[in-house]
Short mmCIF file of C-alpha atoms and ligand atoms in Angstrom, two decimals:
data_model
loop_
_atom_site.label_atom_id
_atom_site.label_comp_id
_atom_site.label_asym_id
_atom_site.label_seq_id
_atom_site.Cartn_x
_atom_site.Cartn_y
_atom_site.Cartn_z
CA MET A 1 -13.62 -13.58 -40.15
CA SER A 2 -15.50 -16.76 -39.65
CA GLU A 3 -15.12 -18.87 -36.57
CA PRO A 4 -11.61 -20.51 -36.62
CA LEU A 5 -12.40 -23.79 -34.86
CA ARG A 6 -15.66 -25.22 -33.90
CA ALA A 7 -16.31 -27.40 -30.80
CA PRO A 8 -15.66 -31.01 -31.81
CA ARG A 9 -18.95 -32.24 -30.43
CA SER A 10 -21.04 -29.54 -32.01
CA GLY A 11 -19.07 -30.05 -35.16
CA THR A 12 -19.75 -33.76 -35.38
CA ALA A 13 -23.51 -33.25 -34.98
CA PRO A 14 -25.25 -33.40 -38.33
CA PRO A 15 -26.58 -29.98 -39.47
CA THR A 16 -30.30 -29.77 -38.85
CA GLY A 17 -31.50 -27.95 -42.00
CA ARG A 18 -32.23 -30.43 -44.73
CA GLY A 19 -32.46 -29.32 -48.37
CA ARG A 20 -30.39 -26.12 -47.99
CA SER A 21 -28.07 -25.08 -50.81
CA THR A 22 -24.32 -25.89 -50.64
CA SER A 23 -22.79 -23.89 -47.80
CA SER A 24 -19.38 -22.52 -47.52
CA ALA A 25 -19.86 -22.34 -43.77
CA ASP A 26 -19.10 -26.02 -43.38
CA PRO A 27 -15.43 -26.47 -42.62
CA LEU A 28 -13.14 -27.68 -45.40
CA VAL A 29 -12.07 -30.69 -43.20
CA SER A 30 -13.66 -32.13 -40.13
CA ILE A 31 -11.54 -34.70 -38.18
CA GLU A 32 -13.88 -36.57 -35.97
CA ASP A 33 -12.64 -38.94 -33.11
CA LEU A 34 -9.58 -39.97 -35.15
CA ARG A 35 -7.62 -42.94 -33.62
CA VAL A 36 -4.35 -44.22 -35.02
CA ARG A 37 -2.46 -47.09 -33.40
CA PHE A 38 0.95 -48.69 -33.98
CA SER A 39 1.69 -52.33 -33.25
CA THR A 40 5.03 -52.46 -31.41
CA SER A 41 6.93 -55.17 -29.60
CA ARG A 42 5.92 -53.63 -26.35
CA GLY A 43 2.15 -53.45 -27.15
CA THR A 44 -0.17 -51.11 -28.93
CA LEU A 45 0.96 -47.59 -29.19
CA HIS A 46 -2.07 -45.05 -29.17
CA ALA A 47 -0.33 -42.36 -31.31
CA VAL A 48 -3.54 -40.50 -32.01
CA ASP A 49 -6.33 -41.14 -29.61
CA GLY A 50 -9.67 -39.54 -30.32
CA VAL A 51 -8.59 -36.26 -32.02
CA SER A 52 -11.48 -34.04 -33.27
CA LEU A 53 -10.94 -30.67 -34.90
CA GLN A 54 -11.98 -28.68 -37.92
CA ILE A 55 -10.15 -26.69 -40.59
CA PRO A 56 -12.34 -23.83 -41.93
CA ASP A 57 -12.16 -22.67 -45.41
CA GLY A 58 -9.35 -20.32 -46.09
CA GLN A 59 -7.85 -20.36 -42.63
CA THR A 60 -4.67 -21.53 -40.98
CA VAL A 61 -4.80 -23.95 -38.14
CA GLY A 62 -1.86 -24.70 -36.12
CA LEU A 63 -1.16 -28.11 -34.62
CA VAL A 64 1.38 -27.74 -31.65
CA GLY A 65 2.86 -30.01 -29.03
CA GLU A 66 6.01 -31.58 -27.91
CA THR A 67 7.88 -34.22 -29.79
CA GLY A 68 5.84 -37.50 -30.01
CA SER A 69 2.52 -35.90 -29.29
CA GLY A 70 1.00 -37.16 -32.56
CA LYS A 71 0.95 -34.03 -34.71
CA SER A 72 2.62 -35.59 -37.80
CA VAL A 73 0.46 -38.81 -37.51
CA THR A 74 -2.58 -36.68 -37.36
CA ALA A 75 -1.50 -34.53 -40.28
CA ARG A 76 -0.40 -37.52 -42.46
CA SER A 77 -3.70 -39.23 -41.70
CA LEU A 78 -5.41 -36.68 -43.90
CA LEU A 79 -3.53 -38.09 -46.84
CA ARG A 80 -3.48 -41.68 -45.57
CA LEU A 81 0.37 -41.46 -45.44
CA VAL A 82 0.54 -43.44 -42.16
CA PRO A 83 2.59 -46.58 -42.88
CA ARG A 84 0.28 -49.55 -42.49
CA PRO A 85 1.44 -51.80 -40.92
CA PRO A 86 2.68 -51.03 -38.30
CA GLY A 87 0.11 -48.32 -38.17
CA ARG A 88 -3.69 -48.68 -38.52
CA PHE A 89 -6.83 -46.46 -38.32
CA ALA A 90 -8.71 -47.69 -35.31
CA GLY A 91 -11.68 -45.37 -35.55
CA GLY A 92 -12.98 -41.99 -36.57
CA ARG A 93 -13.66 -40.03 -39.80
CA ILE A 94 -11.91 -37.45 -41.72
CA LEU A 95 -14.52 -35.55 -43.77
CA PHE A 96 -13.25 -33.41 -46.56
CA ARG A 97 -15.46 -30.91 -48.46
CA PRO A 98 -13.47 -30.06 -51.77
CA LYS A 99 -14.07 -26.78 -53.59
CA GLN A 100 -13.58 -25.58 -57.11
CA ARG A 101 -12.55 -22.34 -58.83
CA CYS A 102 -15.48 -20.00 -58.94
CA PRO A 103 -16.59 -20.25 -62.70
CA ARG A 104 -17.79 -16.60 -62.65
CA CYS A 105 -14.55 -14.68 -61.44
CA ALA A 106 -12.05 -17.62 -62.03
CA GLY A 107 -10.70 -17.17 -58.52
CA ASP A 108 -10.43 -13.44 -58.29
CA GLY A 109 -13.40 -13.08 -55.94
CA CYS A 110 -16.92 -12.06 -56.78
CA ALA A 111 -20.49 -11.86 -55.16
CA ASP A 112 -21.16 -15.45 -56.12
CA CYS A 113 -18.30 -16.93 -54.16
CA ASP A 114 -18.48 -14.24 -51.28
CA GLY A 115 -15.08 -13.00 -52.50
CA GLN A 116 -13.47 -16.30 -51.88
CA GLY A 117 -12.62 -17.22 -55.49
CA ARG A 118 -13.74 -20.85 -54.72
CA ILE A 119 -17.16 -22.40 -54.38
CA PRO A 120 -18.21 -25.62 -52.72
CA ILE A 121 -18.78 -28.64 -54.98
CA SER A 122 -22.39 -29.88 -54.80
CA CYS A 123 -23.04 -33.37 -53.28
CA ARG A 124 -23.09 -35.93 -56.05
CA SER A 125 -25.93 -37.83 -54.49
CA CYS A 126 -28.35 -34.94 -54.15
CA ASP A 127 -26.90 -32.21 -56.44
CA GLY A 128 -26.92 -29.75 -53.58
CA ALA A 129 -30.49 -30.37 -52.29
CA GLY A 130 -29.34 -31.98 -49.05
CA CYS A 131 -29.28 -35.78 -48.38
CA PRO A 132 -28.00 -38.13 -45.70
CA VAL A 133 -24.77 -38.72 -47.61
CA CYS A 134 -23.76 -35.03 -47.21
CA ASP A 135 -25.33 -34.73 -43.80
CA GLY A 136 -27.94 -32.31 -45.33
CA SER A 137 -25.34 -29.75 -46.25
CA GLY A 138 -25.71 -30.20 -50.00
CA ARG A 139 -21.92 -30.13 -50.25
CA GLU A 140 -19.71 -32.87 -51.69
CA VAL A 141 -18.36 -34.75 -48.53
CA ILE A 142 -15.60 -37.27 -48.81
CA ASP A 143 -14.41 -39.56 -46.02
CA LEU A 144 -10.67 -39.61 -46.57
CA LEU A 145 -10.27 -42.75 -44.54
CA THR A 146 -12.68 -44.91 -46.57
CA ILE A 147 -12.31 -43.83 -50.26
CA PRO A 148 -10.57 -46.26 -52.53
CA ASP A 149 -6.88 -45.79 -53.07
CA ARG A 150 -7.39 -44.53 -56.64
CA ARG A 151 -9.64 -41.68 -55.37
CA MET A 152 -7.07 -40.85 -52.70
CA ARG A 153 -4.31 -40.57 -55.34
CA GLU A 154 -6.59 -38.06 -57.23
CA ILE A 155 -6.79 -35.86 -54.04
CA ARG A 156 -3.23 -36.22 -52.85
CA GLY A 157 -1.06 -33.39 -54.36
CA ASN A 158 -4.12 -32.10 -56.15
CA ARG A 159 -6.84 -31.03 -53.67
CA ILE A 160 -4.63 -31.60 -50.56
CA ALA A 161 -1.03 -31.04 -50.88
CA MET A 162 1.82 -31.43 -48.20
CA ILE A 163 5.21 -29.88 -47.60
CA PHE A 164 7.74 -31.65 -45.28
CA GLN A 165 10.31 -30.73 -42.86
CA ASP A 166 13.30 -31.68 -44.86
CA PRO A 167 12.97 -30.68 -48.51
CA GLY A 168 16.19 -32.38 -49.30
CA LYS A 169 14.73 -35.70 -48.51
CA ALA A 170 11.36 -35.08 -50.12
CA LEU A 171 12.80 -34.07 -53.45
CA ASN A 172 14.26 -36.79 -55.70
CA PRO A 173 18.13 -36.28 -56.01
CA GLY A 174 18.45 -37.93 -59.44
CA LEU A 175 15.89 -35.82 -61.34
CA PRO A 176 15.94 -32.11 -62.48
CA ILE A 177 13.40 -29.80 -60.83
CA ARG A 178 11.46 -29.40 -64.13
CA ARG A 179 10.89 -33.22 -64.23
CA GLN A 180 9.74 -33.27 -60.66
CA LEU A 181 7.24 -30.53 -61.16
CA ALA A 182 6.10 -31.81 -64.56
CA GLU A 183 5.09 -35.13 -62.90
CA VAL A 184 2.60 -33.33 -60.73
CA PHE A 185 0.95 -31.62 -63.73
CA ALA A 186 1.07 -34.78 -65.81
CA TYR A 187 -0.71 -36.80 -63.14
CA HIS A 188 -3.48 -34.29 -62.27
CA ARG A 189 -3.66 -31.83 -65.13
CA ALA A 190 -2.88 -33.74 -68.40
CA GLU A 191 -6.28 -32.85 -69.92
CA GLU A 192 -5.74 -29.05 -69.25
CA ILE A 193 -2.26 -29.24 -70.66
CA LEU A 194 -3.63 -30.91 -73.95
CA ARG A 195 -6.32 -28.22 -74.13
CA ASP A 196 -4.02 -25.25 -73.52
CA ALA A 197 -1.55 -26.62 -76.12
CA GLY A 198 -4.47 -26.82 -78.60
CA VAL A 199 -3.83 -30.49 -79.33
CA ALA A 200 -6.85 -31.96 -77.44
CA ARG A 201 -8.60 -32.88 -80.76
CA GLU A 202 -5.91 -34.55 -82.76
CA SER A 203 -6.99 -35.70 -86.16
CA THR A 204 -6.48 -39.43 -85.70
CA ALA A 205 -7.24 -41.60 -82.76
CA PHE A 206 -3.78 -42.92 -82.75
CA SER A 207 -1.98 -39.56 -82.48
CA ALA A 208 -4.50 -38.26 -79.96
CA ARG A 209 -3.63 -41.30 -77.86
CA LEU A 210 0.10 -40.69 -78.26
CA LEU A 211 -0.32 -37.01 -77.17
CA ARG A 212 -2.50 -37.89 -74.28
CA ARG A 213 0.10 -40.35 -73.05
CA ALA A 214 2.77 -37.77 -73.58
CA ALA A 215 0.81 -35.19 -71.51
CA GLY A 216 0.48 -37.82 -68.68
CA MET A 217 4.21 -38.60 -69.06
CA ARG A 218 3.36 -42.24 -69.83
CA SER A 219 5.08 -42.44 -73.23
CA ARG A 220 7.07 -45.54 -74.02
CA THR A 221 10.46 -45.24 -75.75
CA TRP A 222 9.01 -46.02 -79.26
CA GLU A 223 6.17 -43.51 -78.73
CA ARG A 224 8.76 -40.82 -77.79
CA ALA A 225 10.52 -41.67 -81.06
CA LEU A 226 7.29 -41.18 -82.99
CA LEU A 227 6.65 -37.85 -81.13
CA ASP A 228 10.01 -36.70 -82.30
CA LEU A 229 8.99 -37.02 -85.96
CA PRO A 230 6.85 -34.74 -88.05
CA PRO A 231 3.96 -34.13 -87.94
CA LEU A 232 3.67 -34.86 -84.21
CA ARG A 233 6.91 -33.15 -83.29
CA ALA A 234 5.20 -29.71 -83.42
CA HIS A 235 2.45 -30.88 -81.19
CA ALA A 236 4.84 -32.47 -78.67
CA ARG A 237 6.80 -29.12 -78.56
CA ARG A 238 3.66 -27.16 -77.77
CA LEU A 239 2.86 -29.68 -74.94
CA ASP A 240 6.41 -29.04 -73.61
CA ALA A 241 6.03 -25.21 -73.93
CA VAL A 242 2.70 -25.19 -72.02
CA LEU A 243 4.22 -27.38 -69.36
CA ASP A 244 7.23 -25.14 -69.13
CA GLU A 245 5.00 -22.03 -68.75
CA ARG A 246 3.06 -23.74 -65.97
CA ILE A 247 6.23 -24.84 -64.20
CA ALA A 248 7.77 -21.40 -64.36
CA GLY A 249 4.54 -19.88 -63.22
CA VAL A 250 4.48 -21.94 -60.02
CA LEU A 251 8.09 -21.32 -59.31
CA SER A 252 7.69 -17.58 -59.82
CA ASP A 253 4.66 -17.75 -57.41
CA THR A 254 7.21 -18.67 -54.69
CA ARG A 255 9.44 -15.65 -55.60
CA ILE A 256 12.35 -17.83 -56.34
CA SER A 257 14.94 -15.98 -58.51
CA ASN A 258 15.60 -17.15 -62.05
CA PRO A 259 12.85 -19.96 -62.44
CA ALA A 260 14.14 -20.86 -65.95
CA HIS A 261 17.60 -21.71 -64.40
CA ILE A 262 16.03 -23.59 -61.40
CA MET A 263 13.94 -25.70 -63.61
CA GLN A 264 17.15 -27.22 -65.17
CA SER A 265 18.86 -27.73 -61.79
CA TYR A 266 19.11 -30.75 -59.62
CA PRO A 267 18.22 -30.54 -55.89
CA HIS A 268 21.79 -30.68 -54.71
CA GLU A 269 22.55 -27.47 -56.68
CA LEU A 270 20.07 -25.58 -54.70
CA SER A 271 20.21 -24.06 -51.07
CA GLY A 272 17.87 -25.37 -48.33
CA GLY A 273 15.61 -22.25 -48.74
CA MET A 274 15.42 -22.72 -52.54
CA LYS A 275 14.65 -26.37 -52.16
CA GLN A 276 11.77 -25.50 -49.71
CA ARG A 277 10.44 -22.98 -52.32
CA VAL A 278 10.40 -25.74 -54.94
CA MET A 279 8.60 -28.03 -52.54
CA ILE A 280 6.00 -25.19 -51.99
CA ALA A 281 5.66 -24.78 -55.82
CA GLN A 282 5.06 -28.48 -56.13
CA ALA A 283 2.42 -28.35 -53.43
CA LEU A 284 0.76 -25.27 -55.03
CA ALA A 285 1.00 -26.59 -58.67
CA CYS A 286 -2.70 -27.76 -58.67
CA ASP A 287 -4.07 -24.90 -56.51
CA PRO A 288 -5.13 -27.22 -53.60
CA ASP A 289 -7.88 -26.57 -51.11
CA LEU A 290 -5.60 -27.38 -48.24
CA MET A 291 -1.81 -27.36 -47.70
CA ILE A 292 -0.35 -29.34 -44.93
CA ALA A 293 2.90 -27.97 -43.79
CA ASP A 294 4.77 -30.20 -41.31
CA GLU A 295 7.50 -28.25 -39.59
CA PRO A 296 8.40 -26.65 -42.99
CA THR A 297 11.05 -24.42 -41.64
CA THR A 298 12.75 -26.49 -38.94
CA ALA A 299 15.64 -27.63 -41.23
CA LEU A 300 16.37 -24.06 -42.37
CA ASP A 301 18.46 -21.31 -40.83
CA VAL A 302 16.72 -18.60 -38.98
CA THR A 303 16.71 -15.79 -41.62
CA ILE A 304 15.41 -18.16 -44.31
CA GLN A 305 12.81 -19.46 -41.91
CA ALA A 306 11.20 -16.05 -41.62
CA ARG A 307 11.12 -15.59 -45.43
CA ILE A 308 9.57 -19.03 -45.97
CA LEU A 309 6.90 -18.28 -43.39
CA GLU A 310 6.03 -15.03 -45.05
CA LEU A 311 5.80 -16.78 -48.26
CA ILE A 312 3.45 -19.48 -46.93
CA GLN A 313 1.17 -16.71 -45.36
CA GLU A 314 1.19 -14.66 -48.52
CA LEU A 315 0.31 -17.71 -50.67
CA GLN A 316 -2.43 -18.79 -48.25
CA GLN A 317 -4.11 -15.45 -48.70
CA ARG A 318 -3.51 -15.19 -52.38
CA HIS A 319 -4.77 -18.71 -53.22
CA ARG A 320 -7.38 -18.53 -50.47
CA MET A 321 -6.53 -22.04 -49.36
CA SER A 322 -6.56 -23.49 -45.86
CA VAL A 323 -3.31 -24.47 -44.20
CA LEU A 324 -2.64 -27.05 -41.51
CA TYR A 325 0.47 -25.88 -39.87
CA VAL A 326 2.39 -28.33 -37.77
CA SER A 327 4.95 -26.95 -35.45
CA HIS A 328 6.44 -27.14 -31.87
CA ASP A 329 7.10 -23.40 -32.14
CA LEU A 330 4.33 -21.61 -30.33
CA SER A 331 5.40 -18.08 -31.05
CA LEU A 332 5.41 -18.88 -34.74
CA VAL A 333 1.94 -20.48 -34.63
CA ARG A 334 0.72 -17.46 -32.65
CA ARG A 335 1.91 -15.22 -35.54
CA ILE A 336 0.44 -16.94 -38.41
CA CYS A 337 -2.48 -19.09 -37.32
CA HIS A 338 -6.23 -18.33 -36.98
CA GLY A 339 -6.82 -21.35 -34.81
CA VAL A 340 -4.68 -23.62 -32.69
CA ALA A 341 -5.00 -27.23 -31.52
CA VAL A 342 -2.51 -28.21 -28.60
CA MET A 343 -1.82 -31.92 -28.60
CA TYR A 344 -0.36 -34.01 -25.92
CA GLY A 345 -0.14 -37.92 -25.85
CA GLY A 346 -2.10 -38.40 -29.04
CA ARG A 347 -4.98 -36.03 -27.83
CA VAL A 348 -6.04 -32.47 -28.41
CA VAL A 349 -5.99 -31.01 -24.93
CA GLU A 350 -6.79 -27.43 -25.85
CA LEU A 351 -8.47 -25.92 -28.99
CA GLY A 352 -9.59 -22.55 -30.01
CA PRO A 353 -8.91 -19.31 -31.81
CA ALA A 354 -5.24 -18.57 -31.52
CA ASP A 355 -5.89 -15.14 -29.86
CA ASP A 356 -7.90 -16.76 -27.18
CA VAL A 357 -5.60 -19.66 -26.49
CA PHE A 358 -2.53 -17.53 -26.27
CA ALA A 359 -4.14 -14.78 -24.31
CA GLU A 360 -5.82 -17.08 -21.88
CA PRO A 361 -4.25 -20.52 -21.92
CA MET A 362 -6.37 -22.94 -19.88
CA HIS A 363 -4.69 -26.44 -19.94
CA PRO A 364 -1.69 -26.79 -17.55
CA TYR A 365 0.15 -28.19 -20.52
CA THR A 366 -0.43 -25.16 -22.67
CA ARG A 367 0.58 -22.93 -19.96
CA GLY A 368 3.78 -24.90 -19.46
CA LEU A 369 4.56 -24.66 -23.14
CA LEU A 370 3.98 -20.80 -23.17
CA ALA A 371 6.02 -20.48 -19.94
CA ALA A 372 8.96 -22.05 -21.83
CA VAL A 373 8.83 -19.67 -24.74
CA PRO A 374 11.33 -16.78 -24.54
CA THR A 375 9.59 -13.47 -24.75
CA ARG A 376 11.11 -10.01 -25.18
CA GLY A 377 12.52 -8.76 -21.91
CA HIS A 378 12.43 -12.12 -20.20
CA ARG A 379 15.14 -12.46 -17.49
CA ARG A 380 18.02 -14.95 -18.11
CA GLY A 381 17.07 -18.11 -16.40
CA GLY A 382 13.37 -16.96 -16.14
CA LEU A 383 12.00 -19.65 -18.53
CA GLN A 384 10.33 -22.67 -17.00
CA ALA A 385 10.72 -26.12 -18.67
CA ILE A 386 7.88 -28.61 -18.20
CA GLU A 387 9.17 -31.30 -15.91
CA GLY A 388 9.77 -34.88 -17.25
CA ASN A 389 9.30 -36.24 -20.88
CA VAL A 390 6.41 -37.18 -22.94
CA PRO A 391 5.85 -40.81 -22.01
CA GLU A 392 4.93 -43.46 -24.78
CA PHE A 393 1.19 -44.40 -24.57
CA ILE A 394 1.37 -48.07 -24.97
CA ASP A 395 -1.95 -49.72 -24.03
CA PRO A 396 -2.91 -46.66 -21.83
CA SER A 397 -5.42 -47.02 -19.02
CA PRO A 398 -8.20 -44.38 -18.65
CA SER A 399 -6.40 -41.24 -17.20
CA CYS A 400 -5.44 -37.69 -18.13
CA ARG A 401 -2.36 -38.20 -20.47
CA PHE A 402 -0.63 -35.38 -18.74
CA GLU A 403 -1.01 -36.60 -15.15
CA SER A 404 2.56 -37.79 -14.74
CA ARG A 405 3.84 -34.33 -15.39
CA CYS A 406 0.99 -32.09 -14.09
CA PRO A 407 1.55 -30.07 -10.87
CA HIS A 408 -2.24 -30.23 -10.20
CA ALA A 409 -2.92 -33.91 -10.68
CA THR A 410 -5.06 -35.79 -8.14
CA ARG A 411 -6.57 -39.23 -7.97
CA VAL A 412 -9.37 -38.37 -10.39
CA CYS A 413 -6.82 -37.40 -13.04
CA ARG A 414 -5.15 -40.79 -12.71
CA GLU A 415 -8.44 -42.69 -12.96
CA ARG A 416 -10.42 -40.87 -15.48
CA ASP A 417 -10.15 -39.31 -18.92
CA PRO A 418 -10.99 -35.55 -19.07
CA GLU A 419 -13.12 -34.79 -22.08
CA LEU A 420 -12.56 -31.76 -24.35
CA LYS A 421 -15.33 -29.34 -23.29
CA THR A 422 -16.27 -25.93 -24.30
CA LYS A 423 -15.26 -23.33 -21.71
CA ASP A 424 -16.05 -19.86 -22.97
CA ALA A 425 -19.36 -18.08 -23.54
CA ARG A 426 -18.81 -17.80 -27.19
CA GLY A 427 -18.36 -21.58 -27.63
CA ARG A 428 -14.93 -21.42 -29.20
CA HIS A 429 -12.41 -22.25 -26.56
CA HIS A 430 -12.26 -25.85 -25.47
CA VAL A 431 -10.05 -27.67 -22.94
CA ALA A 432 -9.71 -31.26 -21.59
CA CYS A 433 -8.88 -30.79 -17.91
CA PHE A 434 -10.69 -31.60 -14.71
CA LEU A 435 -9.50 -28.20 -13.22
CA TYR A 436 -12.43 -26.72 -15.10
CA ASP A 437 -15.08 -29.30 -14.27
CA GLU A 438 -17.49 -29.22 -11.27
CA PRO A 439 -17.09 -32.08 -8.73
CA ALA A 440 -20.89 -32.76 -9.02
CA GLU A 441 -20.56 -33.24 -12.78
CA LEU A 442 -17.89 -35.90 -12.13
CA GLY A 443 -19.62 -37.39 -9.06
CA VAL A 444 -16.55 -36.87 -6.75
CA ALA A 445 -16.03 -34.91 -3.53
CA SER A 446 -14.55 -31.44 -3.94
CA GLU A 447 -11.41 -32.50 -2.15
CA ALA A 448 -10.71 -35.01 -4.84
CA MET A 449 -10.72 -32.38 -7.67
CA PRO A 450 -7.34 -30.95 -8.84
CA ASN A 451 -6.51 -27.59 -7.37
CA GLY A 452 -5.00 -24.64 -9.27
CA GLU A 453 -5.50 -21.14 -10.44
CA VAL A 454 -8.06 -21.46 -13.21
CA ARG A 455 -7.95 -18.01 -14.75
N1 ATP B 1 5.93 -45.65 -38.32
C1 ATP B 1 5.84 -45.60 -36.93
N2 ATP B 1 5.93 -46.74 -36.25
C2 ATP B 1 5.86 -46.80 -34.84
N3 ATP B 1 5.49 -45.67 -34.12
C3 ATP B 1 5.31 -44.52 -34.89
C4 ATP B 1 5.45 -44.41 -36.28
N4 ATP B 1 5.31 -43.12 -36.66
C5 ATP B 1 5.06 -42.44 -35.48
N5 ATP B 1 5.01 -43.20 -34.40
C6 ATP B 1 4.85 -42.97 -33.00
O1 ATP B 1 3.61 -42.26 -32.84
C7 ATP B 1 3.80 -41.20 -31.99
C8 ATP B 1 3.40 -39.86 -32.56
O2 ATP B 1 4.39 -39.57 -33.56
P1 ATP B 1 4.36 -38.17 -34.43
O3 ATP B 1 5.31 -38.26 -35.49
O4 ATP B 1 3.00 -37.88 -34.75
O5 ATP B 1 4.89 -37.13 -33.37
P2 ATP B 1 5.05 -35.49 -33.59
O6 ATP B 1 4.11 -34.90 -32.64
O7 ATP B 1 4.92 -35.21 -34.99
O8 ATP B 1 6.58 -35.28 -33.03
P3 ATP B 1 7.74 -34.44 -33.52
O9 ATP B 1 7.58 -33.09 -33.05
O10 ATP B 1 8.96 -35.12 -33.07
O11 ATP B 1 7.71 -34.55 -35.11
C9 ATP B 1 5.25 -41.27 -31.43
O12 ATP B 1 5.25 -41.96 -30.26
C10 ATP B 1 5.96 -41.97 -32.61
O13 ATP B 1 7.08 -42.74 -31.99
S1 SF4 B 2 -5.36 -31.04 -13.60
FE1 SF4 B 2 -5.61 -33.22 -13.93
S2 SF4 B 2 -6.89 -33.33 -15.75
FE2 SF4 B 2 -5.90 -31.23 -15.63
S3 SF4 B 2 -4.07 -31.49 -16.90
FE3 SF4 B 2 -3.58 -31.84 -14.71
S4 SF4 B 2 -3.70 -33.99 -14.53
FE4 SF4 B 2 -4.76 -33.51 -16.41
MG1 MG B 3 6.28 -34.61 -36.40
ZN1 ZN B 4 -16.37 -15.76 -57.82
ZN1 ZN B 5 -26.29 -34.77 -50.58
#
């Protein structure tokens, strides 16, 4: 298994080797020093404040933390779904390295794609040779924060898809499921549908245009009337049949029973679990490189939660996609994630492979969160809650964001920002806490340092 999460600072450094061929070792997504602020009547809220993390190819990364810690704003930033105003991106980059189906094995996995079924797309500027645009990696790199809106729309729902907490709100109550799924294919896959229906090369330019608009669901009323007459009617029906096949295919992928019936249903006719499966089908429709799941099971009852989780895990492996899994449920993240980033006050305070972070949590906040998780055999009343609530970080002064709740806080914690630093020999586990720093490094007396058991 490749390294789940790399150190933010080593990750932001440009690769040294120029001119190498496209590498699948580069992470799919690198979030670098992301800052998102909201203007409020009380001042500027620093909702995301210097977040750096990476999402490797084909892995699941968990983003955990209490309410208001900045998980959703970080996740939504990847798709530029932060409302602006009142929000604004105040700094940082989100680099996305898209992939494509391996042409040799069509996704099954072969030697060319290291069994991954997907291969990196070569940098447009250097065709894979390595240039400053791709930081020498030879791989197509897109800064999601700066591309034009049109390009963002091409990526959203296509290369990066998202499923939300409440499928009831995310689905349109007034449209049948078929129509909602058809829109995704029409927006991103119209050419493929024309090709599969065998109508890509229509005899006249006029009918080709009509069919192209039909495949993109952009037909006007008079165009629909023409499509209902011979000779175009047969072609239009073939388009519909191909679309139906694709929709039934993605619905079956989610193991929903009776896809043909579901397609004709409206959201209110489906249970919460079924709606979430439809949302997942919608997200998978275009075989994305990354699926963002923001608390996808919170609105569901416990037995359904487990099944949806299993499904996400299974689909992640089958489609060999990466998943960013946002949750406040640590035991769940421990079960399904390769890497984990713990957020507090808009910052990542601990980051590393899930096994390492859960076996040896270093940050007092992570330890507090874990102490509050019920485990098998814990005594009644044996759980410890973290004292206090997450404050709002309006125009914050430099300090550790956790100092108001930390049992180890000293003056240095109130006056300075701890940096996220690598704290293990393998360079994979990172923590932002002065407990692990040397007084000489900080230039303070040892008495001023926070005190606590560090291991
Ligand atoms: N549209 C907005 N306008 C103003 N403030 C916002 C907006 N969206 C989010 N925030 C603020 O940004 C901070 C981070 O919010 P975010 O939604 O990322 O939290 P979260 O970690 O996802 O919490 P939860 O677990 O409750 O979903 C919060 O203080 C929130 O109030
Ligand atoms: S010891 Fe200091 S730096 Fe570490 S979490 Fe507590 S307040 Fe923050
Ligand atoms: Mg949230
Ligand atoms: Zn292959
Ligand atoms: Zn290049």
